[in-house]
PDB file of C-alpha atoms in Angstrom:
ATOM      1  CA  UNK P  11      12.737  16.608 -13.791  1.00 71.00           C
ATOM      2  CA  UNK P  12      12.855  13.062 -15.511  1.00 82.00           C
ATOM      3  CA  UNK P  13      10.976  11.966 -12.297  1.00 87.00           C
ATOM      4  CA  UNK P  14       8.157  14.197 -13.195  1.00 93.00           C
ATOM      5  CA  UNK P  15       8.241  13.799 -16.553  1.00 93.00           C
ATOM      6  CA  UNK P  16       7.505   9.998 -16.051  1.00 95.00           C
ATOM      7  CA  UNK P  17       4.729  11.358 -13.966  1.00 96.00           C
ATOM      8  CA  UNK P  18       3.351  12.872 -16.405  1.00 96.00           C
ATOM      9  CA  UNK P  19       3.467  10.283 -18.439  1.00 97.00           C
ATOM     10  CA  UNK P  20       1.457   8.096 -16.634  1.00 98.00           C
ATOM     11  CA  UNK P  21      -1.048  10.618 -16.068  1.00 98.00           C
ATOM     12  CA  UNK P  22      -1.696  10.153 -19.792  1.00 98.00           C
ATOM     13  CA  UNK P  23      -1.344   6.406 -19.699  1.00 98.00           C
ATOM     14  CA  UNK P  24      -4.372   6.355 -17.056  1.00 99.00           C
ATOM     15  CA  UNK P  25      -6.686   8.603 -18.966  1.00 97.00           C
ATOM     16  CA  UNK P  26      -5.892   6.224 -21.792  1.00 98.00           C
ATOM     17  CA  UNK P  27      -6.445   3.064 -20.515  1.00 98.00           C
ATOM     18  CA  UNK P  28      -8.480   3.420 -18.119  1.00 98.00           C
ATOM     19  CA  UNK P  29      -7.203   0.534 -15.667  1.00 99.00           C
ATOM     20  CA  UNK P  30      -9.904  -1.015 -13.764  1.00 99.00           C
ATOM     21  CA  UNK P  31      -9.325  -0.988 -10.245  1.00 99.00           C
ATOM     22  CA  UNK P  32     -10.773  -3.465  -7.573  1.00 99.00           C
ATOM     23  CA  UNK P  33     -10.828  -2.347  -4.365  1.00 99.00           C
ATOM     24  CA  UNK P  34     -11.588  -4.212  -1.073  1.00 98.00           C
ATOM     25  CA  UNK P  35     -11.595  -0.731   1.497  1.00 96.00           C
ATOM     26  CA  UNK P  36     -13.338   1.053   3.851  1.00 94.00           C
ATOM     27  CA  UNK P  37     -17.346   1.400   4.002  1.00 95.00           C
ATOM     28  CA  UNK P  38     -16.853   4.822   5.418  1.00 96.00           C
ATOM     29  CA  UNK P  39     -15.118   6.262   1.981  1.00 96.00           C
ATOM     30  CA  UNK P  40     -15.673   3.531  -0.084  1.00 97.00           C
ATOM     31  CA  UNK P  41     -17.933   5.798  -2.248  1.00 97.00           C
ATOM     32  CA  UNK P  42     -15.180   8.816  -2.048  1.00 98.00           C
ATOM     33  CA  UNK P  43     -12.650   6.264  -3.488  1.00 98.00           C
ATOM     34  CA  UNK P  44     -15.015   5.067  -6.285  1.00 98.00           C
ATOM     35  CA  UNK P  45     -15.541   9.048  -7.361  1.00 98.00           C
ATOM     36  CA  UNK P  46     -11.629   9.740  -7.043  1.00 98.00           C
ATOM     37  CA  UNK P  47     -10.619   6.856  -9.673  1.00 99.00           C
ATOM     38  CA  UNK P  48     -13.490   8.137 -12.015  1.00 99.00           C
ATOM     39  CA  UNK P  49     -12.416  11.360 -11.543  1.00 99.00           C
ATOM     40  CA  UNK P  50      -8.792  10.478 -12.527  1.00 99.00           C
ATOM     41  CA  UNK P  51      -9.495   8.527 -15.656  1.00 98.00           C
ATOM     42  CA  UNK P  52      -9.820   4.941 -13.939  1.00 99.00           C
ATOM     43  CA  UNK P  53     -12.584   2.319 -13.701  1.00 99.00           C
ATOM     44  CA  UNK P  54     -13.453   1.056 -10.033  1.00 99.00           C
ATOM     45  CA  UNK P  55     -15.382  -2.210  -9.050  1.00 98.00           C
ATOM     46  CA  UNK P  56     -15.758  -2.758  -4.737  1.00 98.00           C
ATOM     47  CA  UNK P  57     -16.487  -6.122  -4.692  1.00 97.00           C
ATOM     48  CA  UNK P  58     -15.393  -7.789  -1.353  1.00 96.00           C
ATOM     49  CA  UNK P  59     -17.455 -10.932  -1.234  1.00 97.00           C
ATOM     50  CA  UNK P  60     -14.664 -13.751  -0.723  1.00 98.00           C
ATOM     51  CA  UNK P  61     -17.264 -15.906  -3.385  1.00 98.00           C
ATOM     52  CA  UNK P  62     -16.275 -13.236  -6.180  1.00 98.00           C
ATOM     53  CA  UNK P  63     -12.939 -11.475  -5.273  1.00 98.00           C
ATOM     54  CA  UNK P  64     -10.431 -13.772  -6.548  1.00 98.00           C
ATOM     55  CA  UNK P  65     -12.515 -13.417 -10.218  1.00 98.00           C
ATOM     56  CA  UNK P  66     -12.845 -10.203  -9.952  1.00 98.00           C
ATOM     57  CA  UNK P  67      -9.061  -9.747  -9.658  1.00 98.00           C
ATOM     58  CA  UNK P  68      -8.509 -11.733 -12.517  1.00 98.00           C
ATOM     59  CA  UNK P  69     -10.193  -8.998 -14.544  1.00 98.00           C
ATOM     60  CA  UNK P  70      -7.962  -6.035 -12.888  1.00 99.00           C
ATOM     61  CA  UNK P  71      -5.238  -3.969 -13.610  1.00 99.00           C
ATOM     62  CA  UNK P  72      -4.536  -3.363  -9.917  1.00 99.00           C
ATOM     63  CA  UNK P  73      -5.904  -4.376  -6.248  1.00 99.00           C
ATOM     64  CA  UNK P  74      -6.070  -1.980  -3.436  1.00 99.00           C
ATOM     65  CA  UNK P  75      -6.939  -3.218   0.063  1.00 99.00           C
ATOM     66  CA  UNK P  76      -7.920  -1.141   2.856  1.00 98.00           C
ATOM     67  CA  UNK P  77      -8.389  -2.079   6.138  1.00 98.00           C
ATOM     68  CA  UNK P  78     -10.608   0.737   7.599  1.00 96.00           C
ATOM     69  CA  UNK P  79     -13.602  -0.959   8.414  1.00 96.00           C
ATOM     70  CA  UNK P  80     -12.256  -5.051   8.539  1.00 94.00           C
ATOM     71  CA  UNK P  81     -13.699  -7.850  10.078  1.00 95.00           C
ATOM     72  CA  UNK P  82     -13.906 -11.282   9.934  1.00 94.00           C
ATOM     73  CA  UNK P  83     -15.535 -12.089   6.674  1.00 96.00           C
ATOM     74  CA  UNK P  84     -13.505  -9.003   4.887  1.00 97.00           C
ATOM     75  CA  UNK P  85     -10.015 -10.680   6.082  1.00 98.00           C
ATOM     76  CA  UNK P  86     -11.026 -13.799   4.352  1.00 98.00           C
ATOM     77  CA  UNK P  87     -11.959 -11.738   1.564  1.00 98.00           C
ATOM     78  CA  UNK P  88      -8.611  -9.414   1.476  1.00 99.00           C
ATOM     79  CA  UNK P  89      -6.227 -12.632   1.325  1.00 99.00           C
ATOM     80  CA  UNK P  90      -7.762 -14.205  -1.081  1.00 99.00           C
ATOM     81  CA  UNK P  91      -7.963 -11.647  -3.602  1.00 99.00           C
ATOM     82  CA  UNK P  92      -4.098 -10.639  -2.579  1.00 99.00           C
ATOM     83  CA  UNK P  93      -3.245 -13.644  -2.883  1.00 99.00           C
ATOM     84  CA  UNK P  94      -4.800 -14.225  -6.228  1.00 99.00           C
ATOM     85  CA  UNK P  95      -3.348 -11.256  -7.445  1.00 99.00           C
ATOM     86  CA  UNK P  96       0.078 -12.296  -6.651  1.00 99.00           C
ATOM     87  CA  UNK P  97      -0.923 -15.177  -8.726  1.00 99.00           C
ATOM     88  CA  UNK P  98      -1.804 -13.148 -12.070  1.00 99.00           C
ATOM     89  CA  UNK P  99       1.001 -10.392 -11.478  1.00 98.00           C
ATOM     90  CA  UNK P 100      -1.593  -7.970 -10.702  1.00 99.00           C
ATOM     91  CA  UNK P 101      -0.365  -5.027  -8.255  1.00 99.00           C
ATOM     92  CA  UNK P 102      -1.807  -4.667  -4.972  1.00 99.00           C
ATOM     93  CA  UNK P 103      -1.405  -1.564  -3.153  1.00 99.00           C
ATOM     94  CA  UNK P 104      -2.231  -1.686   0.753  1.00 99.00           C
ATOM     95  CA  UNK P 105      -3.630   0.847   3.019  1.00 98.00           C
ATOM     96  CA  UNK P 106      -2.768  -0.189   7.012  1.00 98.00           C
ATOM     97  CA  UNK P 107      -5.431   2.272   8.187  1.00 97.00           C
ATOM     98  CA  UNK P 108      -5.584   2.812  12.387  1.00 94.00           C
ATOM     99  CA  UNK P 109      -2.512  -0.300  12.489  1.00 95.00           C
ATOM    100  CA  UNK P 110      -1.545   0.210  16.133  1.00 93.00           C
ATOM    101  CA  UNK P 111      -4.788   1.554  17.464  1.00 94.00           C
ATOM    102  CA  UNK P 112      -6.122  -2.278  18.230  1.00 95.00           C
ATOM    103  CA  UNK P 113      -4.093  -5.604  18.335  1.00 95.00           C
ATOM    104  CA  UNK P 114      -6.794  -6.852  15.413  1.00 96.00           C
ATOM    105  CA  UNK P 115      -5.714  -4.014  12.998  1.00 96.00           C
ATOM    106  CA  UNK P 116      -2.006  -4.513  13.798  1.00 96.00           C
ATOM    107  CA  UNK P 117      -2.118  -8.270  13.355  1.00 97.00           C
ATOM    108  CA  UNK P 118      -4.328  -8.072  10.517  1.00 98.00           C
ATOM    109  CA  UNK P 119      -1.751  -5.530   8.732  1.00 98.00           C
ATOM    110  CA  UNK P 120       0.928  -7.800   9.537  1.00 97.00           C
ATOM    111  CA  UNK P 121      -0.521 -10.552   8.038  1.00 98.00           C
ATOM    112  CA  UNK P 122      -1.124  -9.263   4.857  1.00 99.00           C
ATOM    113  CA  UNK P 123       2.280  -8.173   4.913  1.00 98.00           C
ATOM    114  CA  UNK P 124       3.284 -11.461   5.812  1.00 98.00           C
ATOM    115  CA  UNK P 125       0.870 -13.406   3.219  1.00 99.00           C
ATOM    116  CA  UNK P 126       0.722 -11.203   0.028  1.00 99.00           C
ATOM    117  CA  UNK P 127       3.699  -9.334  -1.870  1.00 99.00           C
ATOM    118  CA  UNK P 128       2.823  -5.703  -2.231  1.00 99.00           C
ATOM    119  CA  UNK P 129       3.595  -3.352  -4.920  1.00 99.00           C
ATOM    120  CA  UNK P 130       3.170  -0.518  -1.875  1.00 99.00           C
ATOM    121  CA  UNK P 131       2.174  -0.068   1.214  1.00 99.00           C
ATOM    122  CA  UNK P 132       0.845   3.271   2.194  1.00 98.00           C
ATOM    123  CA  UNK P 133      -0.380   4.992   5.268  1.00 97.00           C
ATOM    124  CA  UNK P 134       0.725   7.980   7.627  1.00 95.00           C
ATOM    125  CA  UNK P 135       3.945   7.938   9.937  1.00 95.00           C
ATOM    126  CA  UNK P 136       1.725   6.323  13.034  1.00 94.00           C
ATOM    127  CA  UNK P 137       0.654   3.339  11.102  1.00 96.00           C
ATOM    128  CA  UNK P 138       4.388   3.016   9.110  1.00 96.00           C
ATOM    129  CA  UNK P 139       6.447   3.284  12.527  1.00 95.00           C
ATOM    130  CA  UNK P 140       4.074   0.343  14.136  1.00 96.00           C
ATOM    131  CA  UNK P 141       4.925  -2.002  10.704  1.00 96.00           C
ATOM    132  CA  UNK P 142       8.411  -0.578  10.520  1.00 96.00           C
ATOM    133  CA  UNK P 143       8.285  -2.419  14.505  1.00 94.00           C
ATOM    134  CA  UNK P 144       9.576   0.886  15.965  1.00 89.00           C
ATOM    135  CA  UNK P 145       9.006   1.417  19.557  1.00 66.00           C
ATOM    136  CA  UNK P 146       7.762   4.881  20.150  1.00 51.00           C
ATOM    137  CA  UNK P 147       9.632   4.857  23.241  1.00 39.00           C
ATOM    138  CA  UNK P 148      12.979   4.332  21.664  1.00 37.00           C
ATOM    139  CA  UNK P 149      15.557   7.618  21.943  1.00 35.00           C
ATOM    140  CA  UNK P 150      15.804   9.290  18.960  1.00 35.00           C
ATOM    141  CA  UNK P 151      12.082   8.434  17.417  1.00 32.00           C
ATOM    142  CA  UNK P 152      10.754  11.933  17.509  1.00 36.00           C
ATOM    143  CA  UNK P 153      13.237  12.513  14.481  1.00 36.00           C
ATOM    144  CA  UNK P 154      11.733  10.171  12.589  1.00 48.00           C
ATOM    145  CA  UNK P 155       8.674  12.972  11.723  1.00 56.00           C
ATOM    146  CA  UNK P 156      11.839  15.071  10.071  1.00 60.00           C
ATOM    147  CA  UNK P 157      12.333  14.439   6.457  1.00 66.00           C
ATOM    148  CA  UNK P 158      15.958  12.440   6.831  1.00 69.00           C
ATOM    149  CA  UNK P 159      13.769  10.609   9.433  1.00 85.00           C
ATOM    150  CA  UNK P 160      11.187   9.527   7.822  1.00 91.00           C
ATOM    151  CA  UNK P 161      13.327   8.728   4.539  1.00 94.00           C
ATOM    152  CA  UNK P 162      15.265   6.389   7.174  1.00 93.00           C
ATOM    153  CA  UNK P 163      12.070   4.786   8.068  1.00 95.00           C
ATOM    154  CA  UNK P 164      10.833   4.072   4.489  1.00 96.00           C
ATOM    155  CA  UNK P 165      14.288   3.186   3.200  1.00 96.00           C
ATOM    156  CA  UNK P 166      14.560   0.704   5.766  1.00 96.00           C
ATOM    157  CA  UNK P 167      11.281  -0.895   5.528  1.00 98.00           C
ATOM    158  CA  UNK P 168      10.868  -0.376   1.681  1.00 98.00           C
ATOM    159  CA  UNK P 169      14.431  -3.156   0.953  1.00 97.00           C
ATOM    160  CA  UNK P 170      12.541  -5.146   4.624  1.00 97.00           C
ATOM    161  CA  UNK P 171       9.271  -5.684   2.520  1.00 98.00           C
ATOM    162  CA  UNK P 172      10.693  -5.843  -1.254  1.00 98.00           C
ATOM    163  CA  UNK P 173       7.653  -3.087  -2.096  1.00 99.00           C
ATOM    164  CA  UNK P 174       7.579   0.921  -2.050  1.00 99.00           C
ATOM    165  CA  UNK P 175       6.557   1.933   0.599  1.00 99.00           C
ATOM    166  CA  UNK P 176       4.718   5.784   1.343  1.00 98.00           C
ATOM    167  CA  UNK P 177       4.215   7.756   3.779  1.00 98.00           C
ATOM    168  CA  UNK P 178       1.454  10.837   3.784  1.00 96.00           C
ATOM    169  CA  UNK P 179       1.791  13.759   5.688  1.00 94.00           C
ATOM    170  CA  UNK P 180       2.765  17.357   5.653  1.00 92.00           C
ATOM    171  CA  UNK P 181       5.469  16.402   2.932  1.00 95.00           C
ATOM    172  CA  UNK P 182       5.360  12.939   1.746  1.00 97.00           C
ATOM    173  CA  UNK P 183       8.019  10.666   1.281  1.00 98.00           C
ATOM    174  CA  UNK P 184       8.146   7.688  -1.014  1.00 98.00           C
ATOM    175  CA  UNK P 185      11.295   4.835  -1.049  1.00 98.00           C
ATOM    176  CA  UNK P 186      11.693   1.743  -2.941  1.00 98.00           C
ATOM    177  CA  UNK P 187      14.841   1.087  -0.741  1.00 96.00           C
ATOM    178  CA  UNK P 188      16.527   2.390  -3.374  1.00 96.00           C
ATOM    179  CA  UNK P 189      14.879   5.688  -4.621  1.00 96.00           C
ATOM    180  CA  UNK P 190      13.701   8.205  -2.128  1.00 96.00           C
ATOM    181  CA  UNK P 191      11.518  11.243  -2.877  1.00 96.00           C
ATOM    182  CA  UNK P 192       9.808  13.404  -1.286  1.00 97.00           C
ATOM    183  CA  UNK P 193       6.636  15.485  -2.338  1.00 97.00           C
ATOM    184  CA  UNK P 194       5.583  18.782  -0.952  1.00 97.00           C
ATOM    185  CA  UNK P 195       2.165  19.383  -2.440  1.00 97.00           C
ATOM    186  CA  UNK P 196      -1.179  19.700  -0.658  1.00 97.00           C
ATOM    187  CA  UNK P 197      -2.966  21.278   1.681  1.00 97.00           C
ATOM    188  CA  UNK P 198      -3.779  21.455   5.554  1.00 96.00           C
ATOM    189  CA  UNK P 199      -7.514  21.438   4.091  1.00 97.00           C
ATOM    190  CA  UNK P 200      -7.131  17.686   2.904  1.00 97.00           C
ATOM    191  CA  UNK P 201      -6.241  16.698   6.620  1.00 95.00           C
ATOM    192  CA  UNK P 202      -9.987  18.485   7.707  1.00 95.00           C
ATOM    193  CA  UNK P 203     -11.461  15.843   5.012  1.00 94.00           C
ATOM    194  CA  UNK P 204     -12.530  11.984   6.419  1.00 93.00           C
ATOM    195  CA  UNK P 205     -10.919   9.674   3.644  1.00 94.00           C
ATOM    196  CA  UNK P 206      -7.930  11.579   1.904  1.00 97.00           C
ATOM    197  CA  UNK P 207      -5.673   8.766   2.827  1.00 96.00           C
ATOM    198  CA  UNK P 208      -7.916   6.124   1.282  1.00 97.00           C
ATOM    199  CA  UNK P 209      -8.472   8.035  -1.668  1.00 98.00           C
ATOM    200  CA  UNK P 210      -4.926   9.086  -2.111  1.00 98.00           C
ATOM    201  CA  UNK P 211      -4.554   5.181  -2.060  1.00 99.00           C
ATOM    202  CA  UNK P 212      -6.911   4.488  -4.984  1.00 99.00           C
ATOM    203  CA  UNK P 213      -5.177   6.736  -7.051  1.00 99.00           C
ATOM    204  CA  UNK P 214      -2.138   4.843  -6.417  1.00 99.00           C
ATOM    205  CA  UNK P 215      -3.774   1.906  -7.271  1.00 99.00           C
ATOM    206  CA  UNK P 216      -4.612   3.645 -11.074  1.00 99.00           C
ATOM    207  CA  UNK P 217      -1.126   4.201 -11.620  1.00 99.00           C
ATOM    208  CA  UNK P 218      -0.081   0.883 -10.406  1.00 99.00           C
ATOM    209  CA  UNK P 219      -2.279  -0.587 -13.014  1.00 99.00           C
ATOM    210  CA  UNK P 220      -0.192   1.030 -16.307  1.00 99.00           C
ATOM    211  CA  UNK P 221       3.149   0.799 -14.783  1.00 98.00           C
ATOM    212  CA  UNK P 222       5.255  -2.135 -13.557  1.00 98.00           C
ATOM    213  CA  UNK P 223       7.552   0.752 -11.303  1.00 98.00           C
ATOM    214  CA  UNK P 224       5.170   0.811  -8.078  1.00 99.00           C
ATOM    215  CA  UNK P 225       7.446   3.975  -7.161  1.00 98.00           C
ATOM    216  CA  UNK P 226       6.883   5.733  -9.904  1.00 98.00           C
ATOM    217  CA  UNK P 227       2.780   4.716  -9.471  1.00 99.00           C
ATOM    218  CA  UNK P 228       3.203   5.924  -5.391  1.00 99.00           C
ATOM    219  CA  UNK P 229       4.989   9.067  -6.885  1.00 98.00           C
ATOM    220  CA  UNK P 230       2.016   9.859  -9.038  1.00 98.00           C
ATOM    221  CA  UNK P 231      -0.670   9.356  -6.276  1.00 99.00           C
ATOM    222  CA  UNK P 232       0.587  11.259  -3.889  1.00 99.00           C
ATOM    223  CA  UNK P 233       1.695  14.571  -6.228  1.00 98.00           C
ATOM    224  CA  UNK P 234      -1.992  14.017  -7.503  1.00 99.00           C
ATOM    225  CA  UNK P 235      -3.324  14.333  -4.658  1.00 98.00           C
ATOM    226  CA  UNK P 236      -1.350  17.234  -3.142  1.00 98.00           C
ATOM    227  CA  UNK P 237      -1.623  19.353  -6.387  1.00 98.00           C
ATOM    228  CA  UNK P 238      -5.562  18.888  -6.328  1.00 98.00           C
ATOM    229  CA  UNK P 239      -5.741  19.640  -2.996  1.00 98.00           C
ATOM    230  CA  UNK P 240      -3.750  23.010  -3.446  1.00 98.00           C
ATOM    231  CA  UNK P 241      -6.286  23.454  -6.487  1.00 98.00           C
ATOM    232  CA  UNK P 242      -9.416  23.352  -4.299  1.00 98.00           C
ATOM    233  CA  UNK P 243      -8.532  25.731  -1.629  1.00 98.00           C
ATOM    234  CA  UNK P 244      -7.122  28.553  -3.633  1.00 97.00           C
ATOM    235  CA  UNK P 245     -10.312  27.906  -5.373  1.00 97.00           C
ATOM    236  CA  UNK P 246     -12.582  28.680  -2.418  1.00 97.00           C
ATOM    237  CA  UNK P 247     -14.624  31.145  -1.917  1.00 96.00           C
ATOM    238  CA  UNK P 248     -14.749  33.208   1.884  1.00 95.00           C
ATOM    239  CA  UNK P 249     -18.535  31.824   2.149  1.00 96.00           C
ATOM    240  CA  UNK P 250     -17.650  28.451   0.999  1.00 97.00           C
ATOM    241  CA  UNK P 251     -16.369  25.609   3.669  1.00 96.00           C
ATOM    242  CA  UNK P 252     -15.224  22.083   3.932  1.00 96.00           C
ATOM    243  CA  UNK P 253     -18.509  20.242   2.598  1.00 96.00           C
ATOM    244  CA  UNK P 254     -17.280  22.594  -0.911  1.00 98.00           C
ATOM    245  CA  UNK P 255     -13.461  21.808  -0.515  1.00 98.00           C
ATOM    246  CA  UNK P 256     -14.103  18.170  -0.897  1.00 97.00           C
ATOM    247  CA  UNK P 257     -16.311  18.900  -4.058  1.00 97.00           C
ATOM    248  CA  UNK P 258     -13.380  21.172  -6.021  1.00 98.00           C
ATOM    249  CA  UNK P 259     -10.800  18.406  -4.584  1.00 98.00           C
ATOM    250  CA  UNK P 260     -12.694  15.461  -6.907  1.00 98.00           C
ATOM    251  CA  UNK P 261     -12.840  18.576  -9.391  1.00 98.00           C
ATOM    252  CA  UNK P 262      -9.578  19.468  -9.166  1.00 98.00           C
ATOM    253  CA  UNK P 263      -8.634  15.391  -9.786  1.00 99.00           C
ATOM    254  CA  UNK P 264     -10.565  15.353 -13.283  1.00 98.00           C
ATOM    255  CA  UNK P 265      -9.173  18.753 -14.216  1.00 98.00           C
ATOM    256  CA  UNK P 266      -5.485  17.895 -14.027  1.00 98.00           C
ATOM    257  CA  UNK P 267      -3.391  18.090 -16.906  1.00 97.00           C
ATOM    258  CA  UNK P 268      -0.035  16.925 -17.425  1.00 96.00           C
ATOM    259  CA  UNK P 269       0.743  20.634 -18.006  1.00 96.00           C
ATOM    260  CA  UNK P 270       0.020  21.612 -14.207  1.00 97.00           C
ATOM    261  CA  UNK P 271       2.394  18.546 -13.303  1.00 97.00           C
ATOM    262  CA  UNK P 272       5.107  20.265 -15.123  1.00 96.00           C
ATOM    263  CA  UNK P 273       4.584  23.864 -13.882  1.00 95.00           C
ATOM    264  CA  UNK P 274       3.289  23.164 -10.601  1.00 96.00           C
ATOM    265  CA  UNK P 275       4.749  19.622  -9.091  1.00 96.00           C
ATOM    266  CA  UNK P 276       6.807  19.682  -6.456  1.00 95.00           C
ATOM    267  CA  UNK P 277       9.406  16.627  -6.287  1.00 95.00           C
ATOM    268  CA  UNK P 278      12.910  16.504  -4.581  1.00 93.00           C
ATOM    269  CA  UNK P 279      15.297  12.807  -5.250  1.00 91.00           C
ATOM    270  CA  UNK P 280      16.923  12.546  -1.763  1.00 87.00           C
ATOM    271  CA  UNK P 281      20.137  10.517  -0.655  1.00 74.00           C
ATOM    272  CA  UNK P 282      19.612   8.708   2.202  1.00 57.00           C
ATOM    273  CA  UNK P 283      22.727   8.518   4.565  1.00 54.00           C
ATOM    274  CA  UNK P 284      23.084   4.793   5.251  1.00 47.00           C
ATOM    275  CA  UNK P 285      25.562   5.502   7.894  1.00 45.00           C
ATOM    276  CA  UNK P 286      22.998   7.173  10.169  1.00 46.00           C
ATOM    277  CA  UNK P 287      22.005   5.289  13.166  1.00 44.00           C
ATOM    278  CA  UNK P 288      18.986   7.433  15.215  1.00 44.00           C
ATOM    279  CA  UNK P 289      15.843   4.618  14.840  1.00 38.00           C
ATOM    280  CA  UNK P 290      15.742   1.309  16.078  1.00 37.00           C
ATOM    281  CA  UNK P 291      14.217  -0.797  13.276  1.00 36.00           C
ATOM    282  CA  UNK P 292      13.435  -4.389  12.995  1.00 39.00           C
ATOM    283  CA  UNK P 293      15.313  -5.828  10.749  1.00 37.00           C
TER     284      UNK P 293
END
């Protein structure tokens, strides 16, 4: 309960301060992501020119970077904002979207990693298990898509990278290496939507800019997100489809009060067994 009232909290702390967001992320929800901050109380700029970013970060309450659509010139753009960020003690909040599917997205992942101290990283299992370094071969990986699993995964790689890390799915879980929770809000519907996980992301990256506890800020996103999402579809009609889902969803994101938090949030504080020894993690 203290978990969620903090949530709560910050809910309000948003809608009152409005923090101003920068984003460098993907072209093919960039405008989704823009909506979704608006929607939750936040200001967004999506500036990416490397001959603006690092000012533009110095006028932020929080950097998000998403790699969704990278190249070249983006890259250049992503480190030098990240970096200047790290500079100013602004949060940045990174989104590793397809790492694994090409050697450029993996390496590029990694070297942000590498290069820039993160507040969180966030993506789904896939793209955590390729940063955690987990070979998909290795006996024992399919448990890692089981709660205790998963909490292993972020645990481990949460105290690896000194950030919170999160990790979307059916349930999400979210570990600072310390804390682990997990969230069981949403919807299959937000799965059917291109962009949830960038979006989900952005919202992050509001509560990251009026908190210093980048769990508590992942903790927020995510049972934002999931609580919206549960929002739009019981608020579909039987002629009404997908296109109309993602409408109520930004709905649902402006409409939530710190009430339906309370009532309506569902988040568990796990232990994590230190003893257990099923994944093979880089250390």
């Amino acid at each position: 309960m203290e978990n969620i009232k903090a949530i709560v909290q910050l809910l309000r702390d948003v809608k009152n301060k409005r923090p101003l967001v920068h984003h460098l992320t993907n072209y093919v929800t960039v405008n989704d992501c823009a909506n979704i901050v608006l929607a939750l109380g936040g200001s967004p700029v999506m500036a990416d020119d490397a001959g603006e970013v690092e000012e533009m970060v110095g006028i932020a309450s929080a950097l998000v970077i998403n790699i969704g659509t990278l190249n070249s010139r983006t890259i250049e753009a992503m480190l030098l904002a990240g970096k200047k960020a790290n500079q100013l003690g602004i949060p940045v909040v990174l989104d590793p979207v397809g790492a694994g599917a090409t050697a450029l997205r993996t390496n590029t992942a990694g070297r942000l990693i590498q290069e820039i101290e993160l507040a969180v990283l966030r993506g789904n299992m896939s793209e955590i298990k390729v940063i955690a370094g987990i070979d998909s071969r290795t006996r024992g990986v399919d448990s890692a898509d089981d709660s205790a699993g998963g909490s292993e995964i972020a645990s481990k790689l949460a105290k690896r990278l000194g950030c919170t890390v999160a990790i979307t799915g059916a349930q999400d879980i979210i570990s600072d290496g310390s804390r682990t929770g997990l969230i069981d809000n949403g919807s299959p519907l937000l799965a059917k939507i291109s962009g949830t996980g960038c979006m989900v992301t952005s919202l992050i990256g509001c509560y990251a800019g009026v908190t210093s506890d980048s769990y508590l800020a992942a903790c927020s996103g995510l049972i934002t997100m999931g609580l919206a999402g549960e929002k739009a579809a019981a608020g579909l009609s039987p002629n009404e489809g997908i296109g109309a889902y993602k409408v109520k969803l930004i709905d649902e994101i402006d409409r939530l009060t710190p009430e339906d938090i309370l009532r309506e949030g569902k988040f568990e504080s796990v232990n994590w067994d230190c003893e257990r020894k099923q994944l093979a993690i880089k250390e």
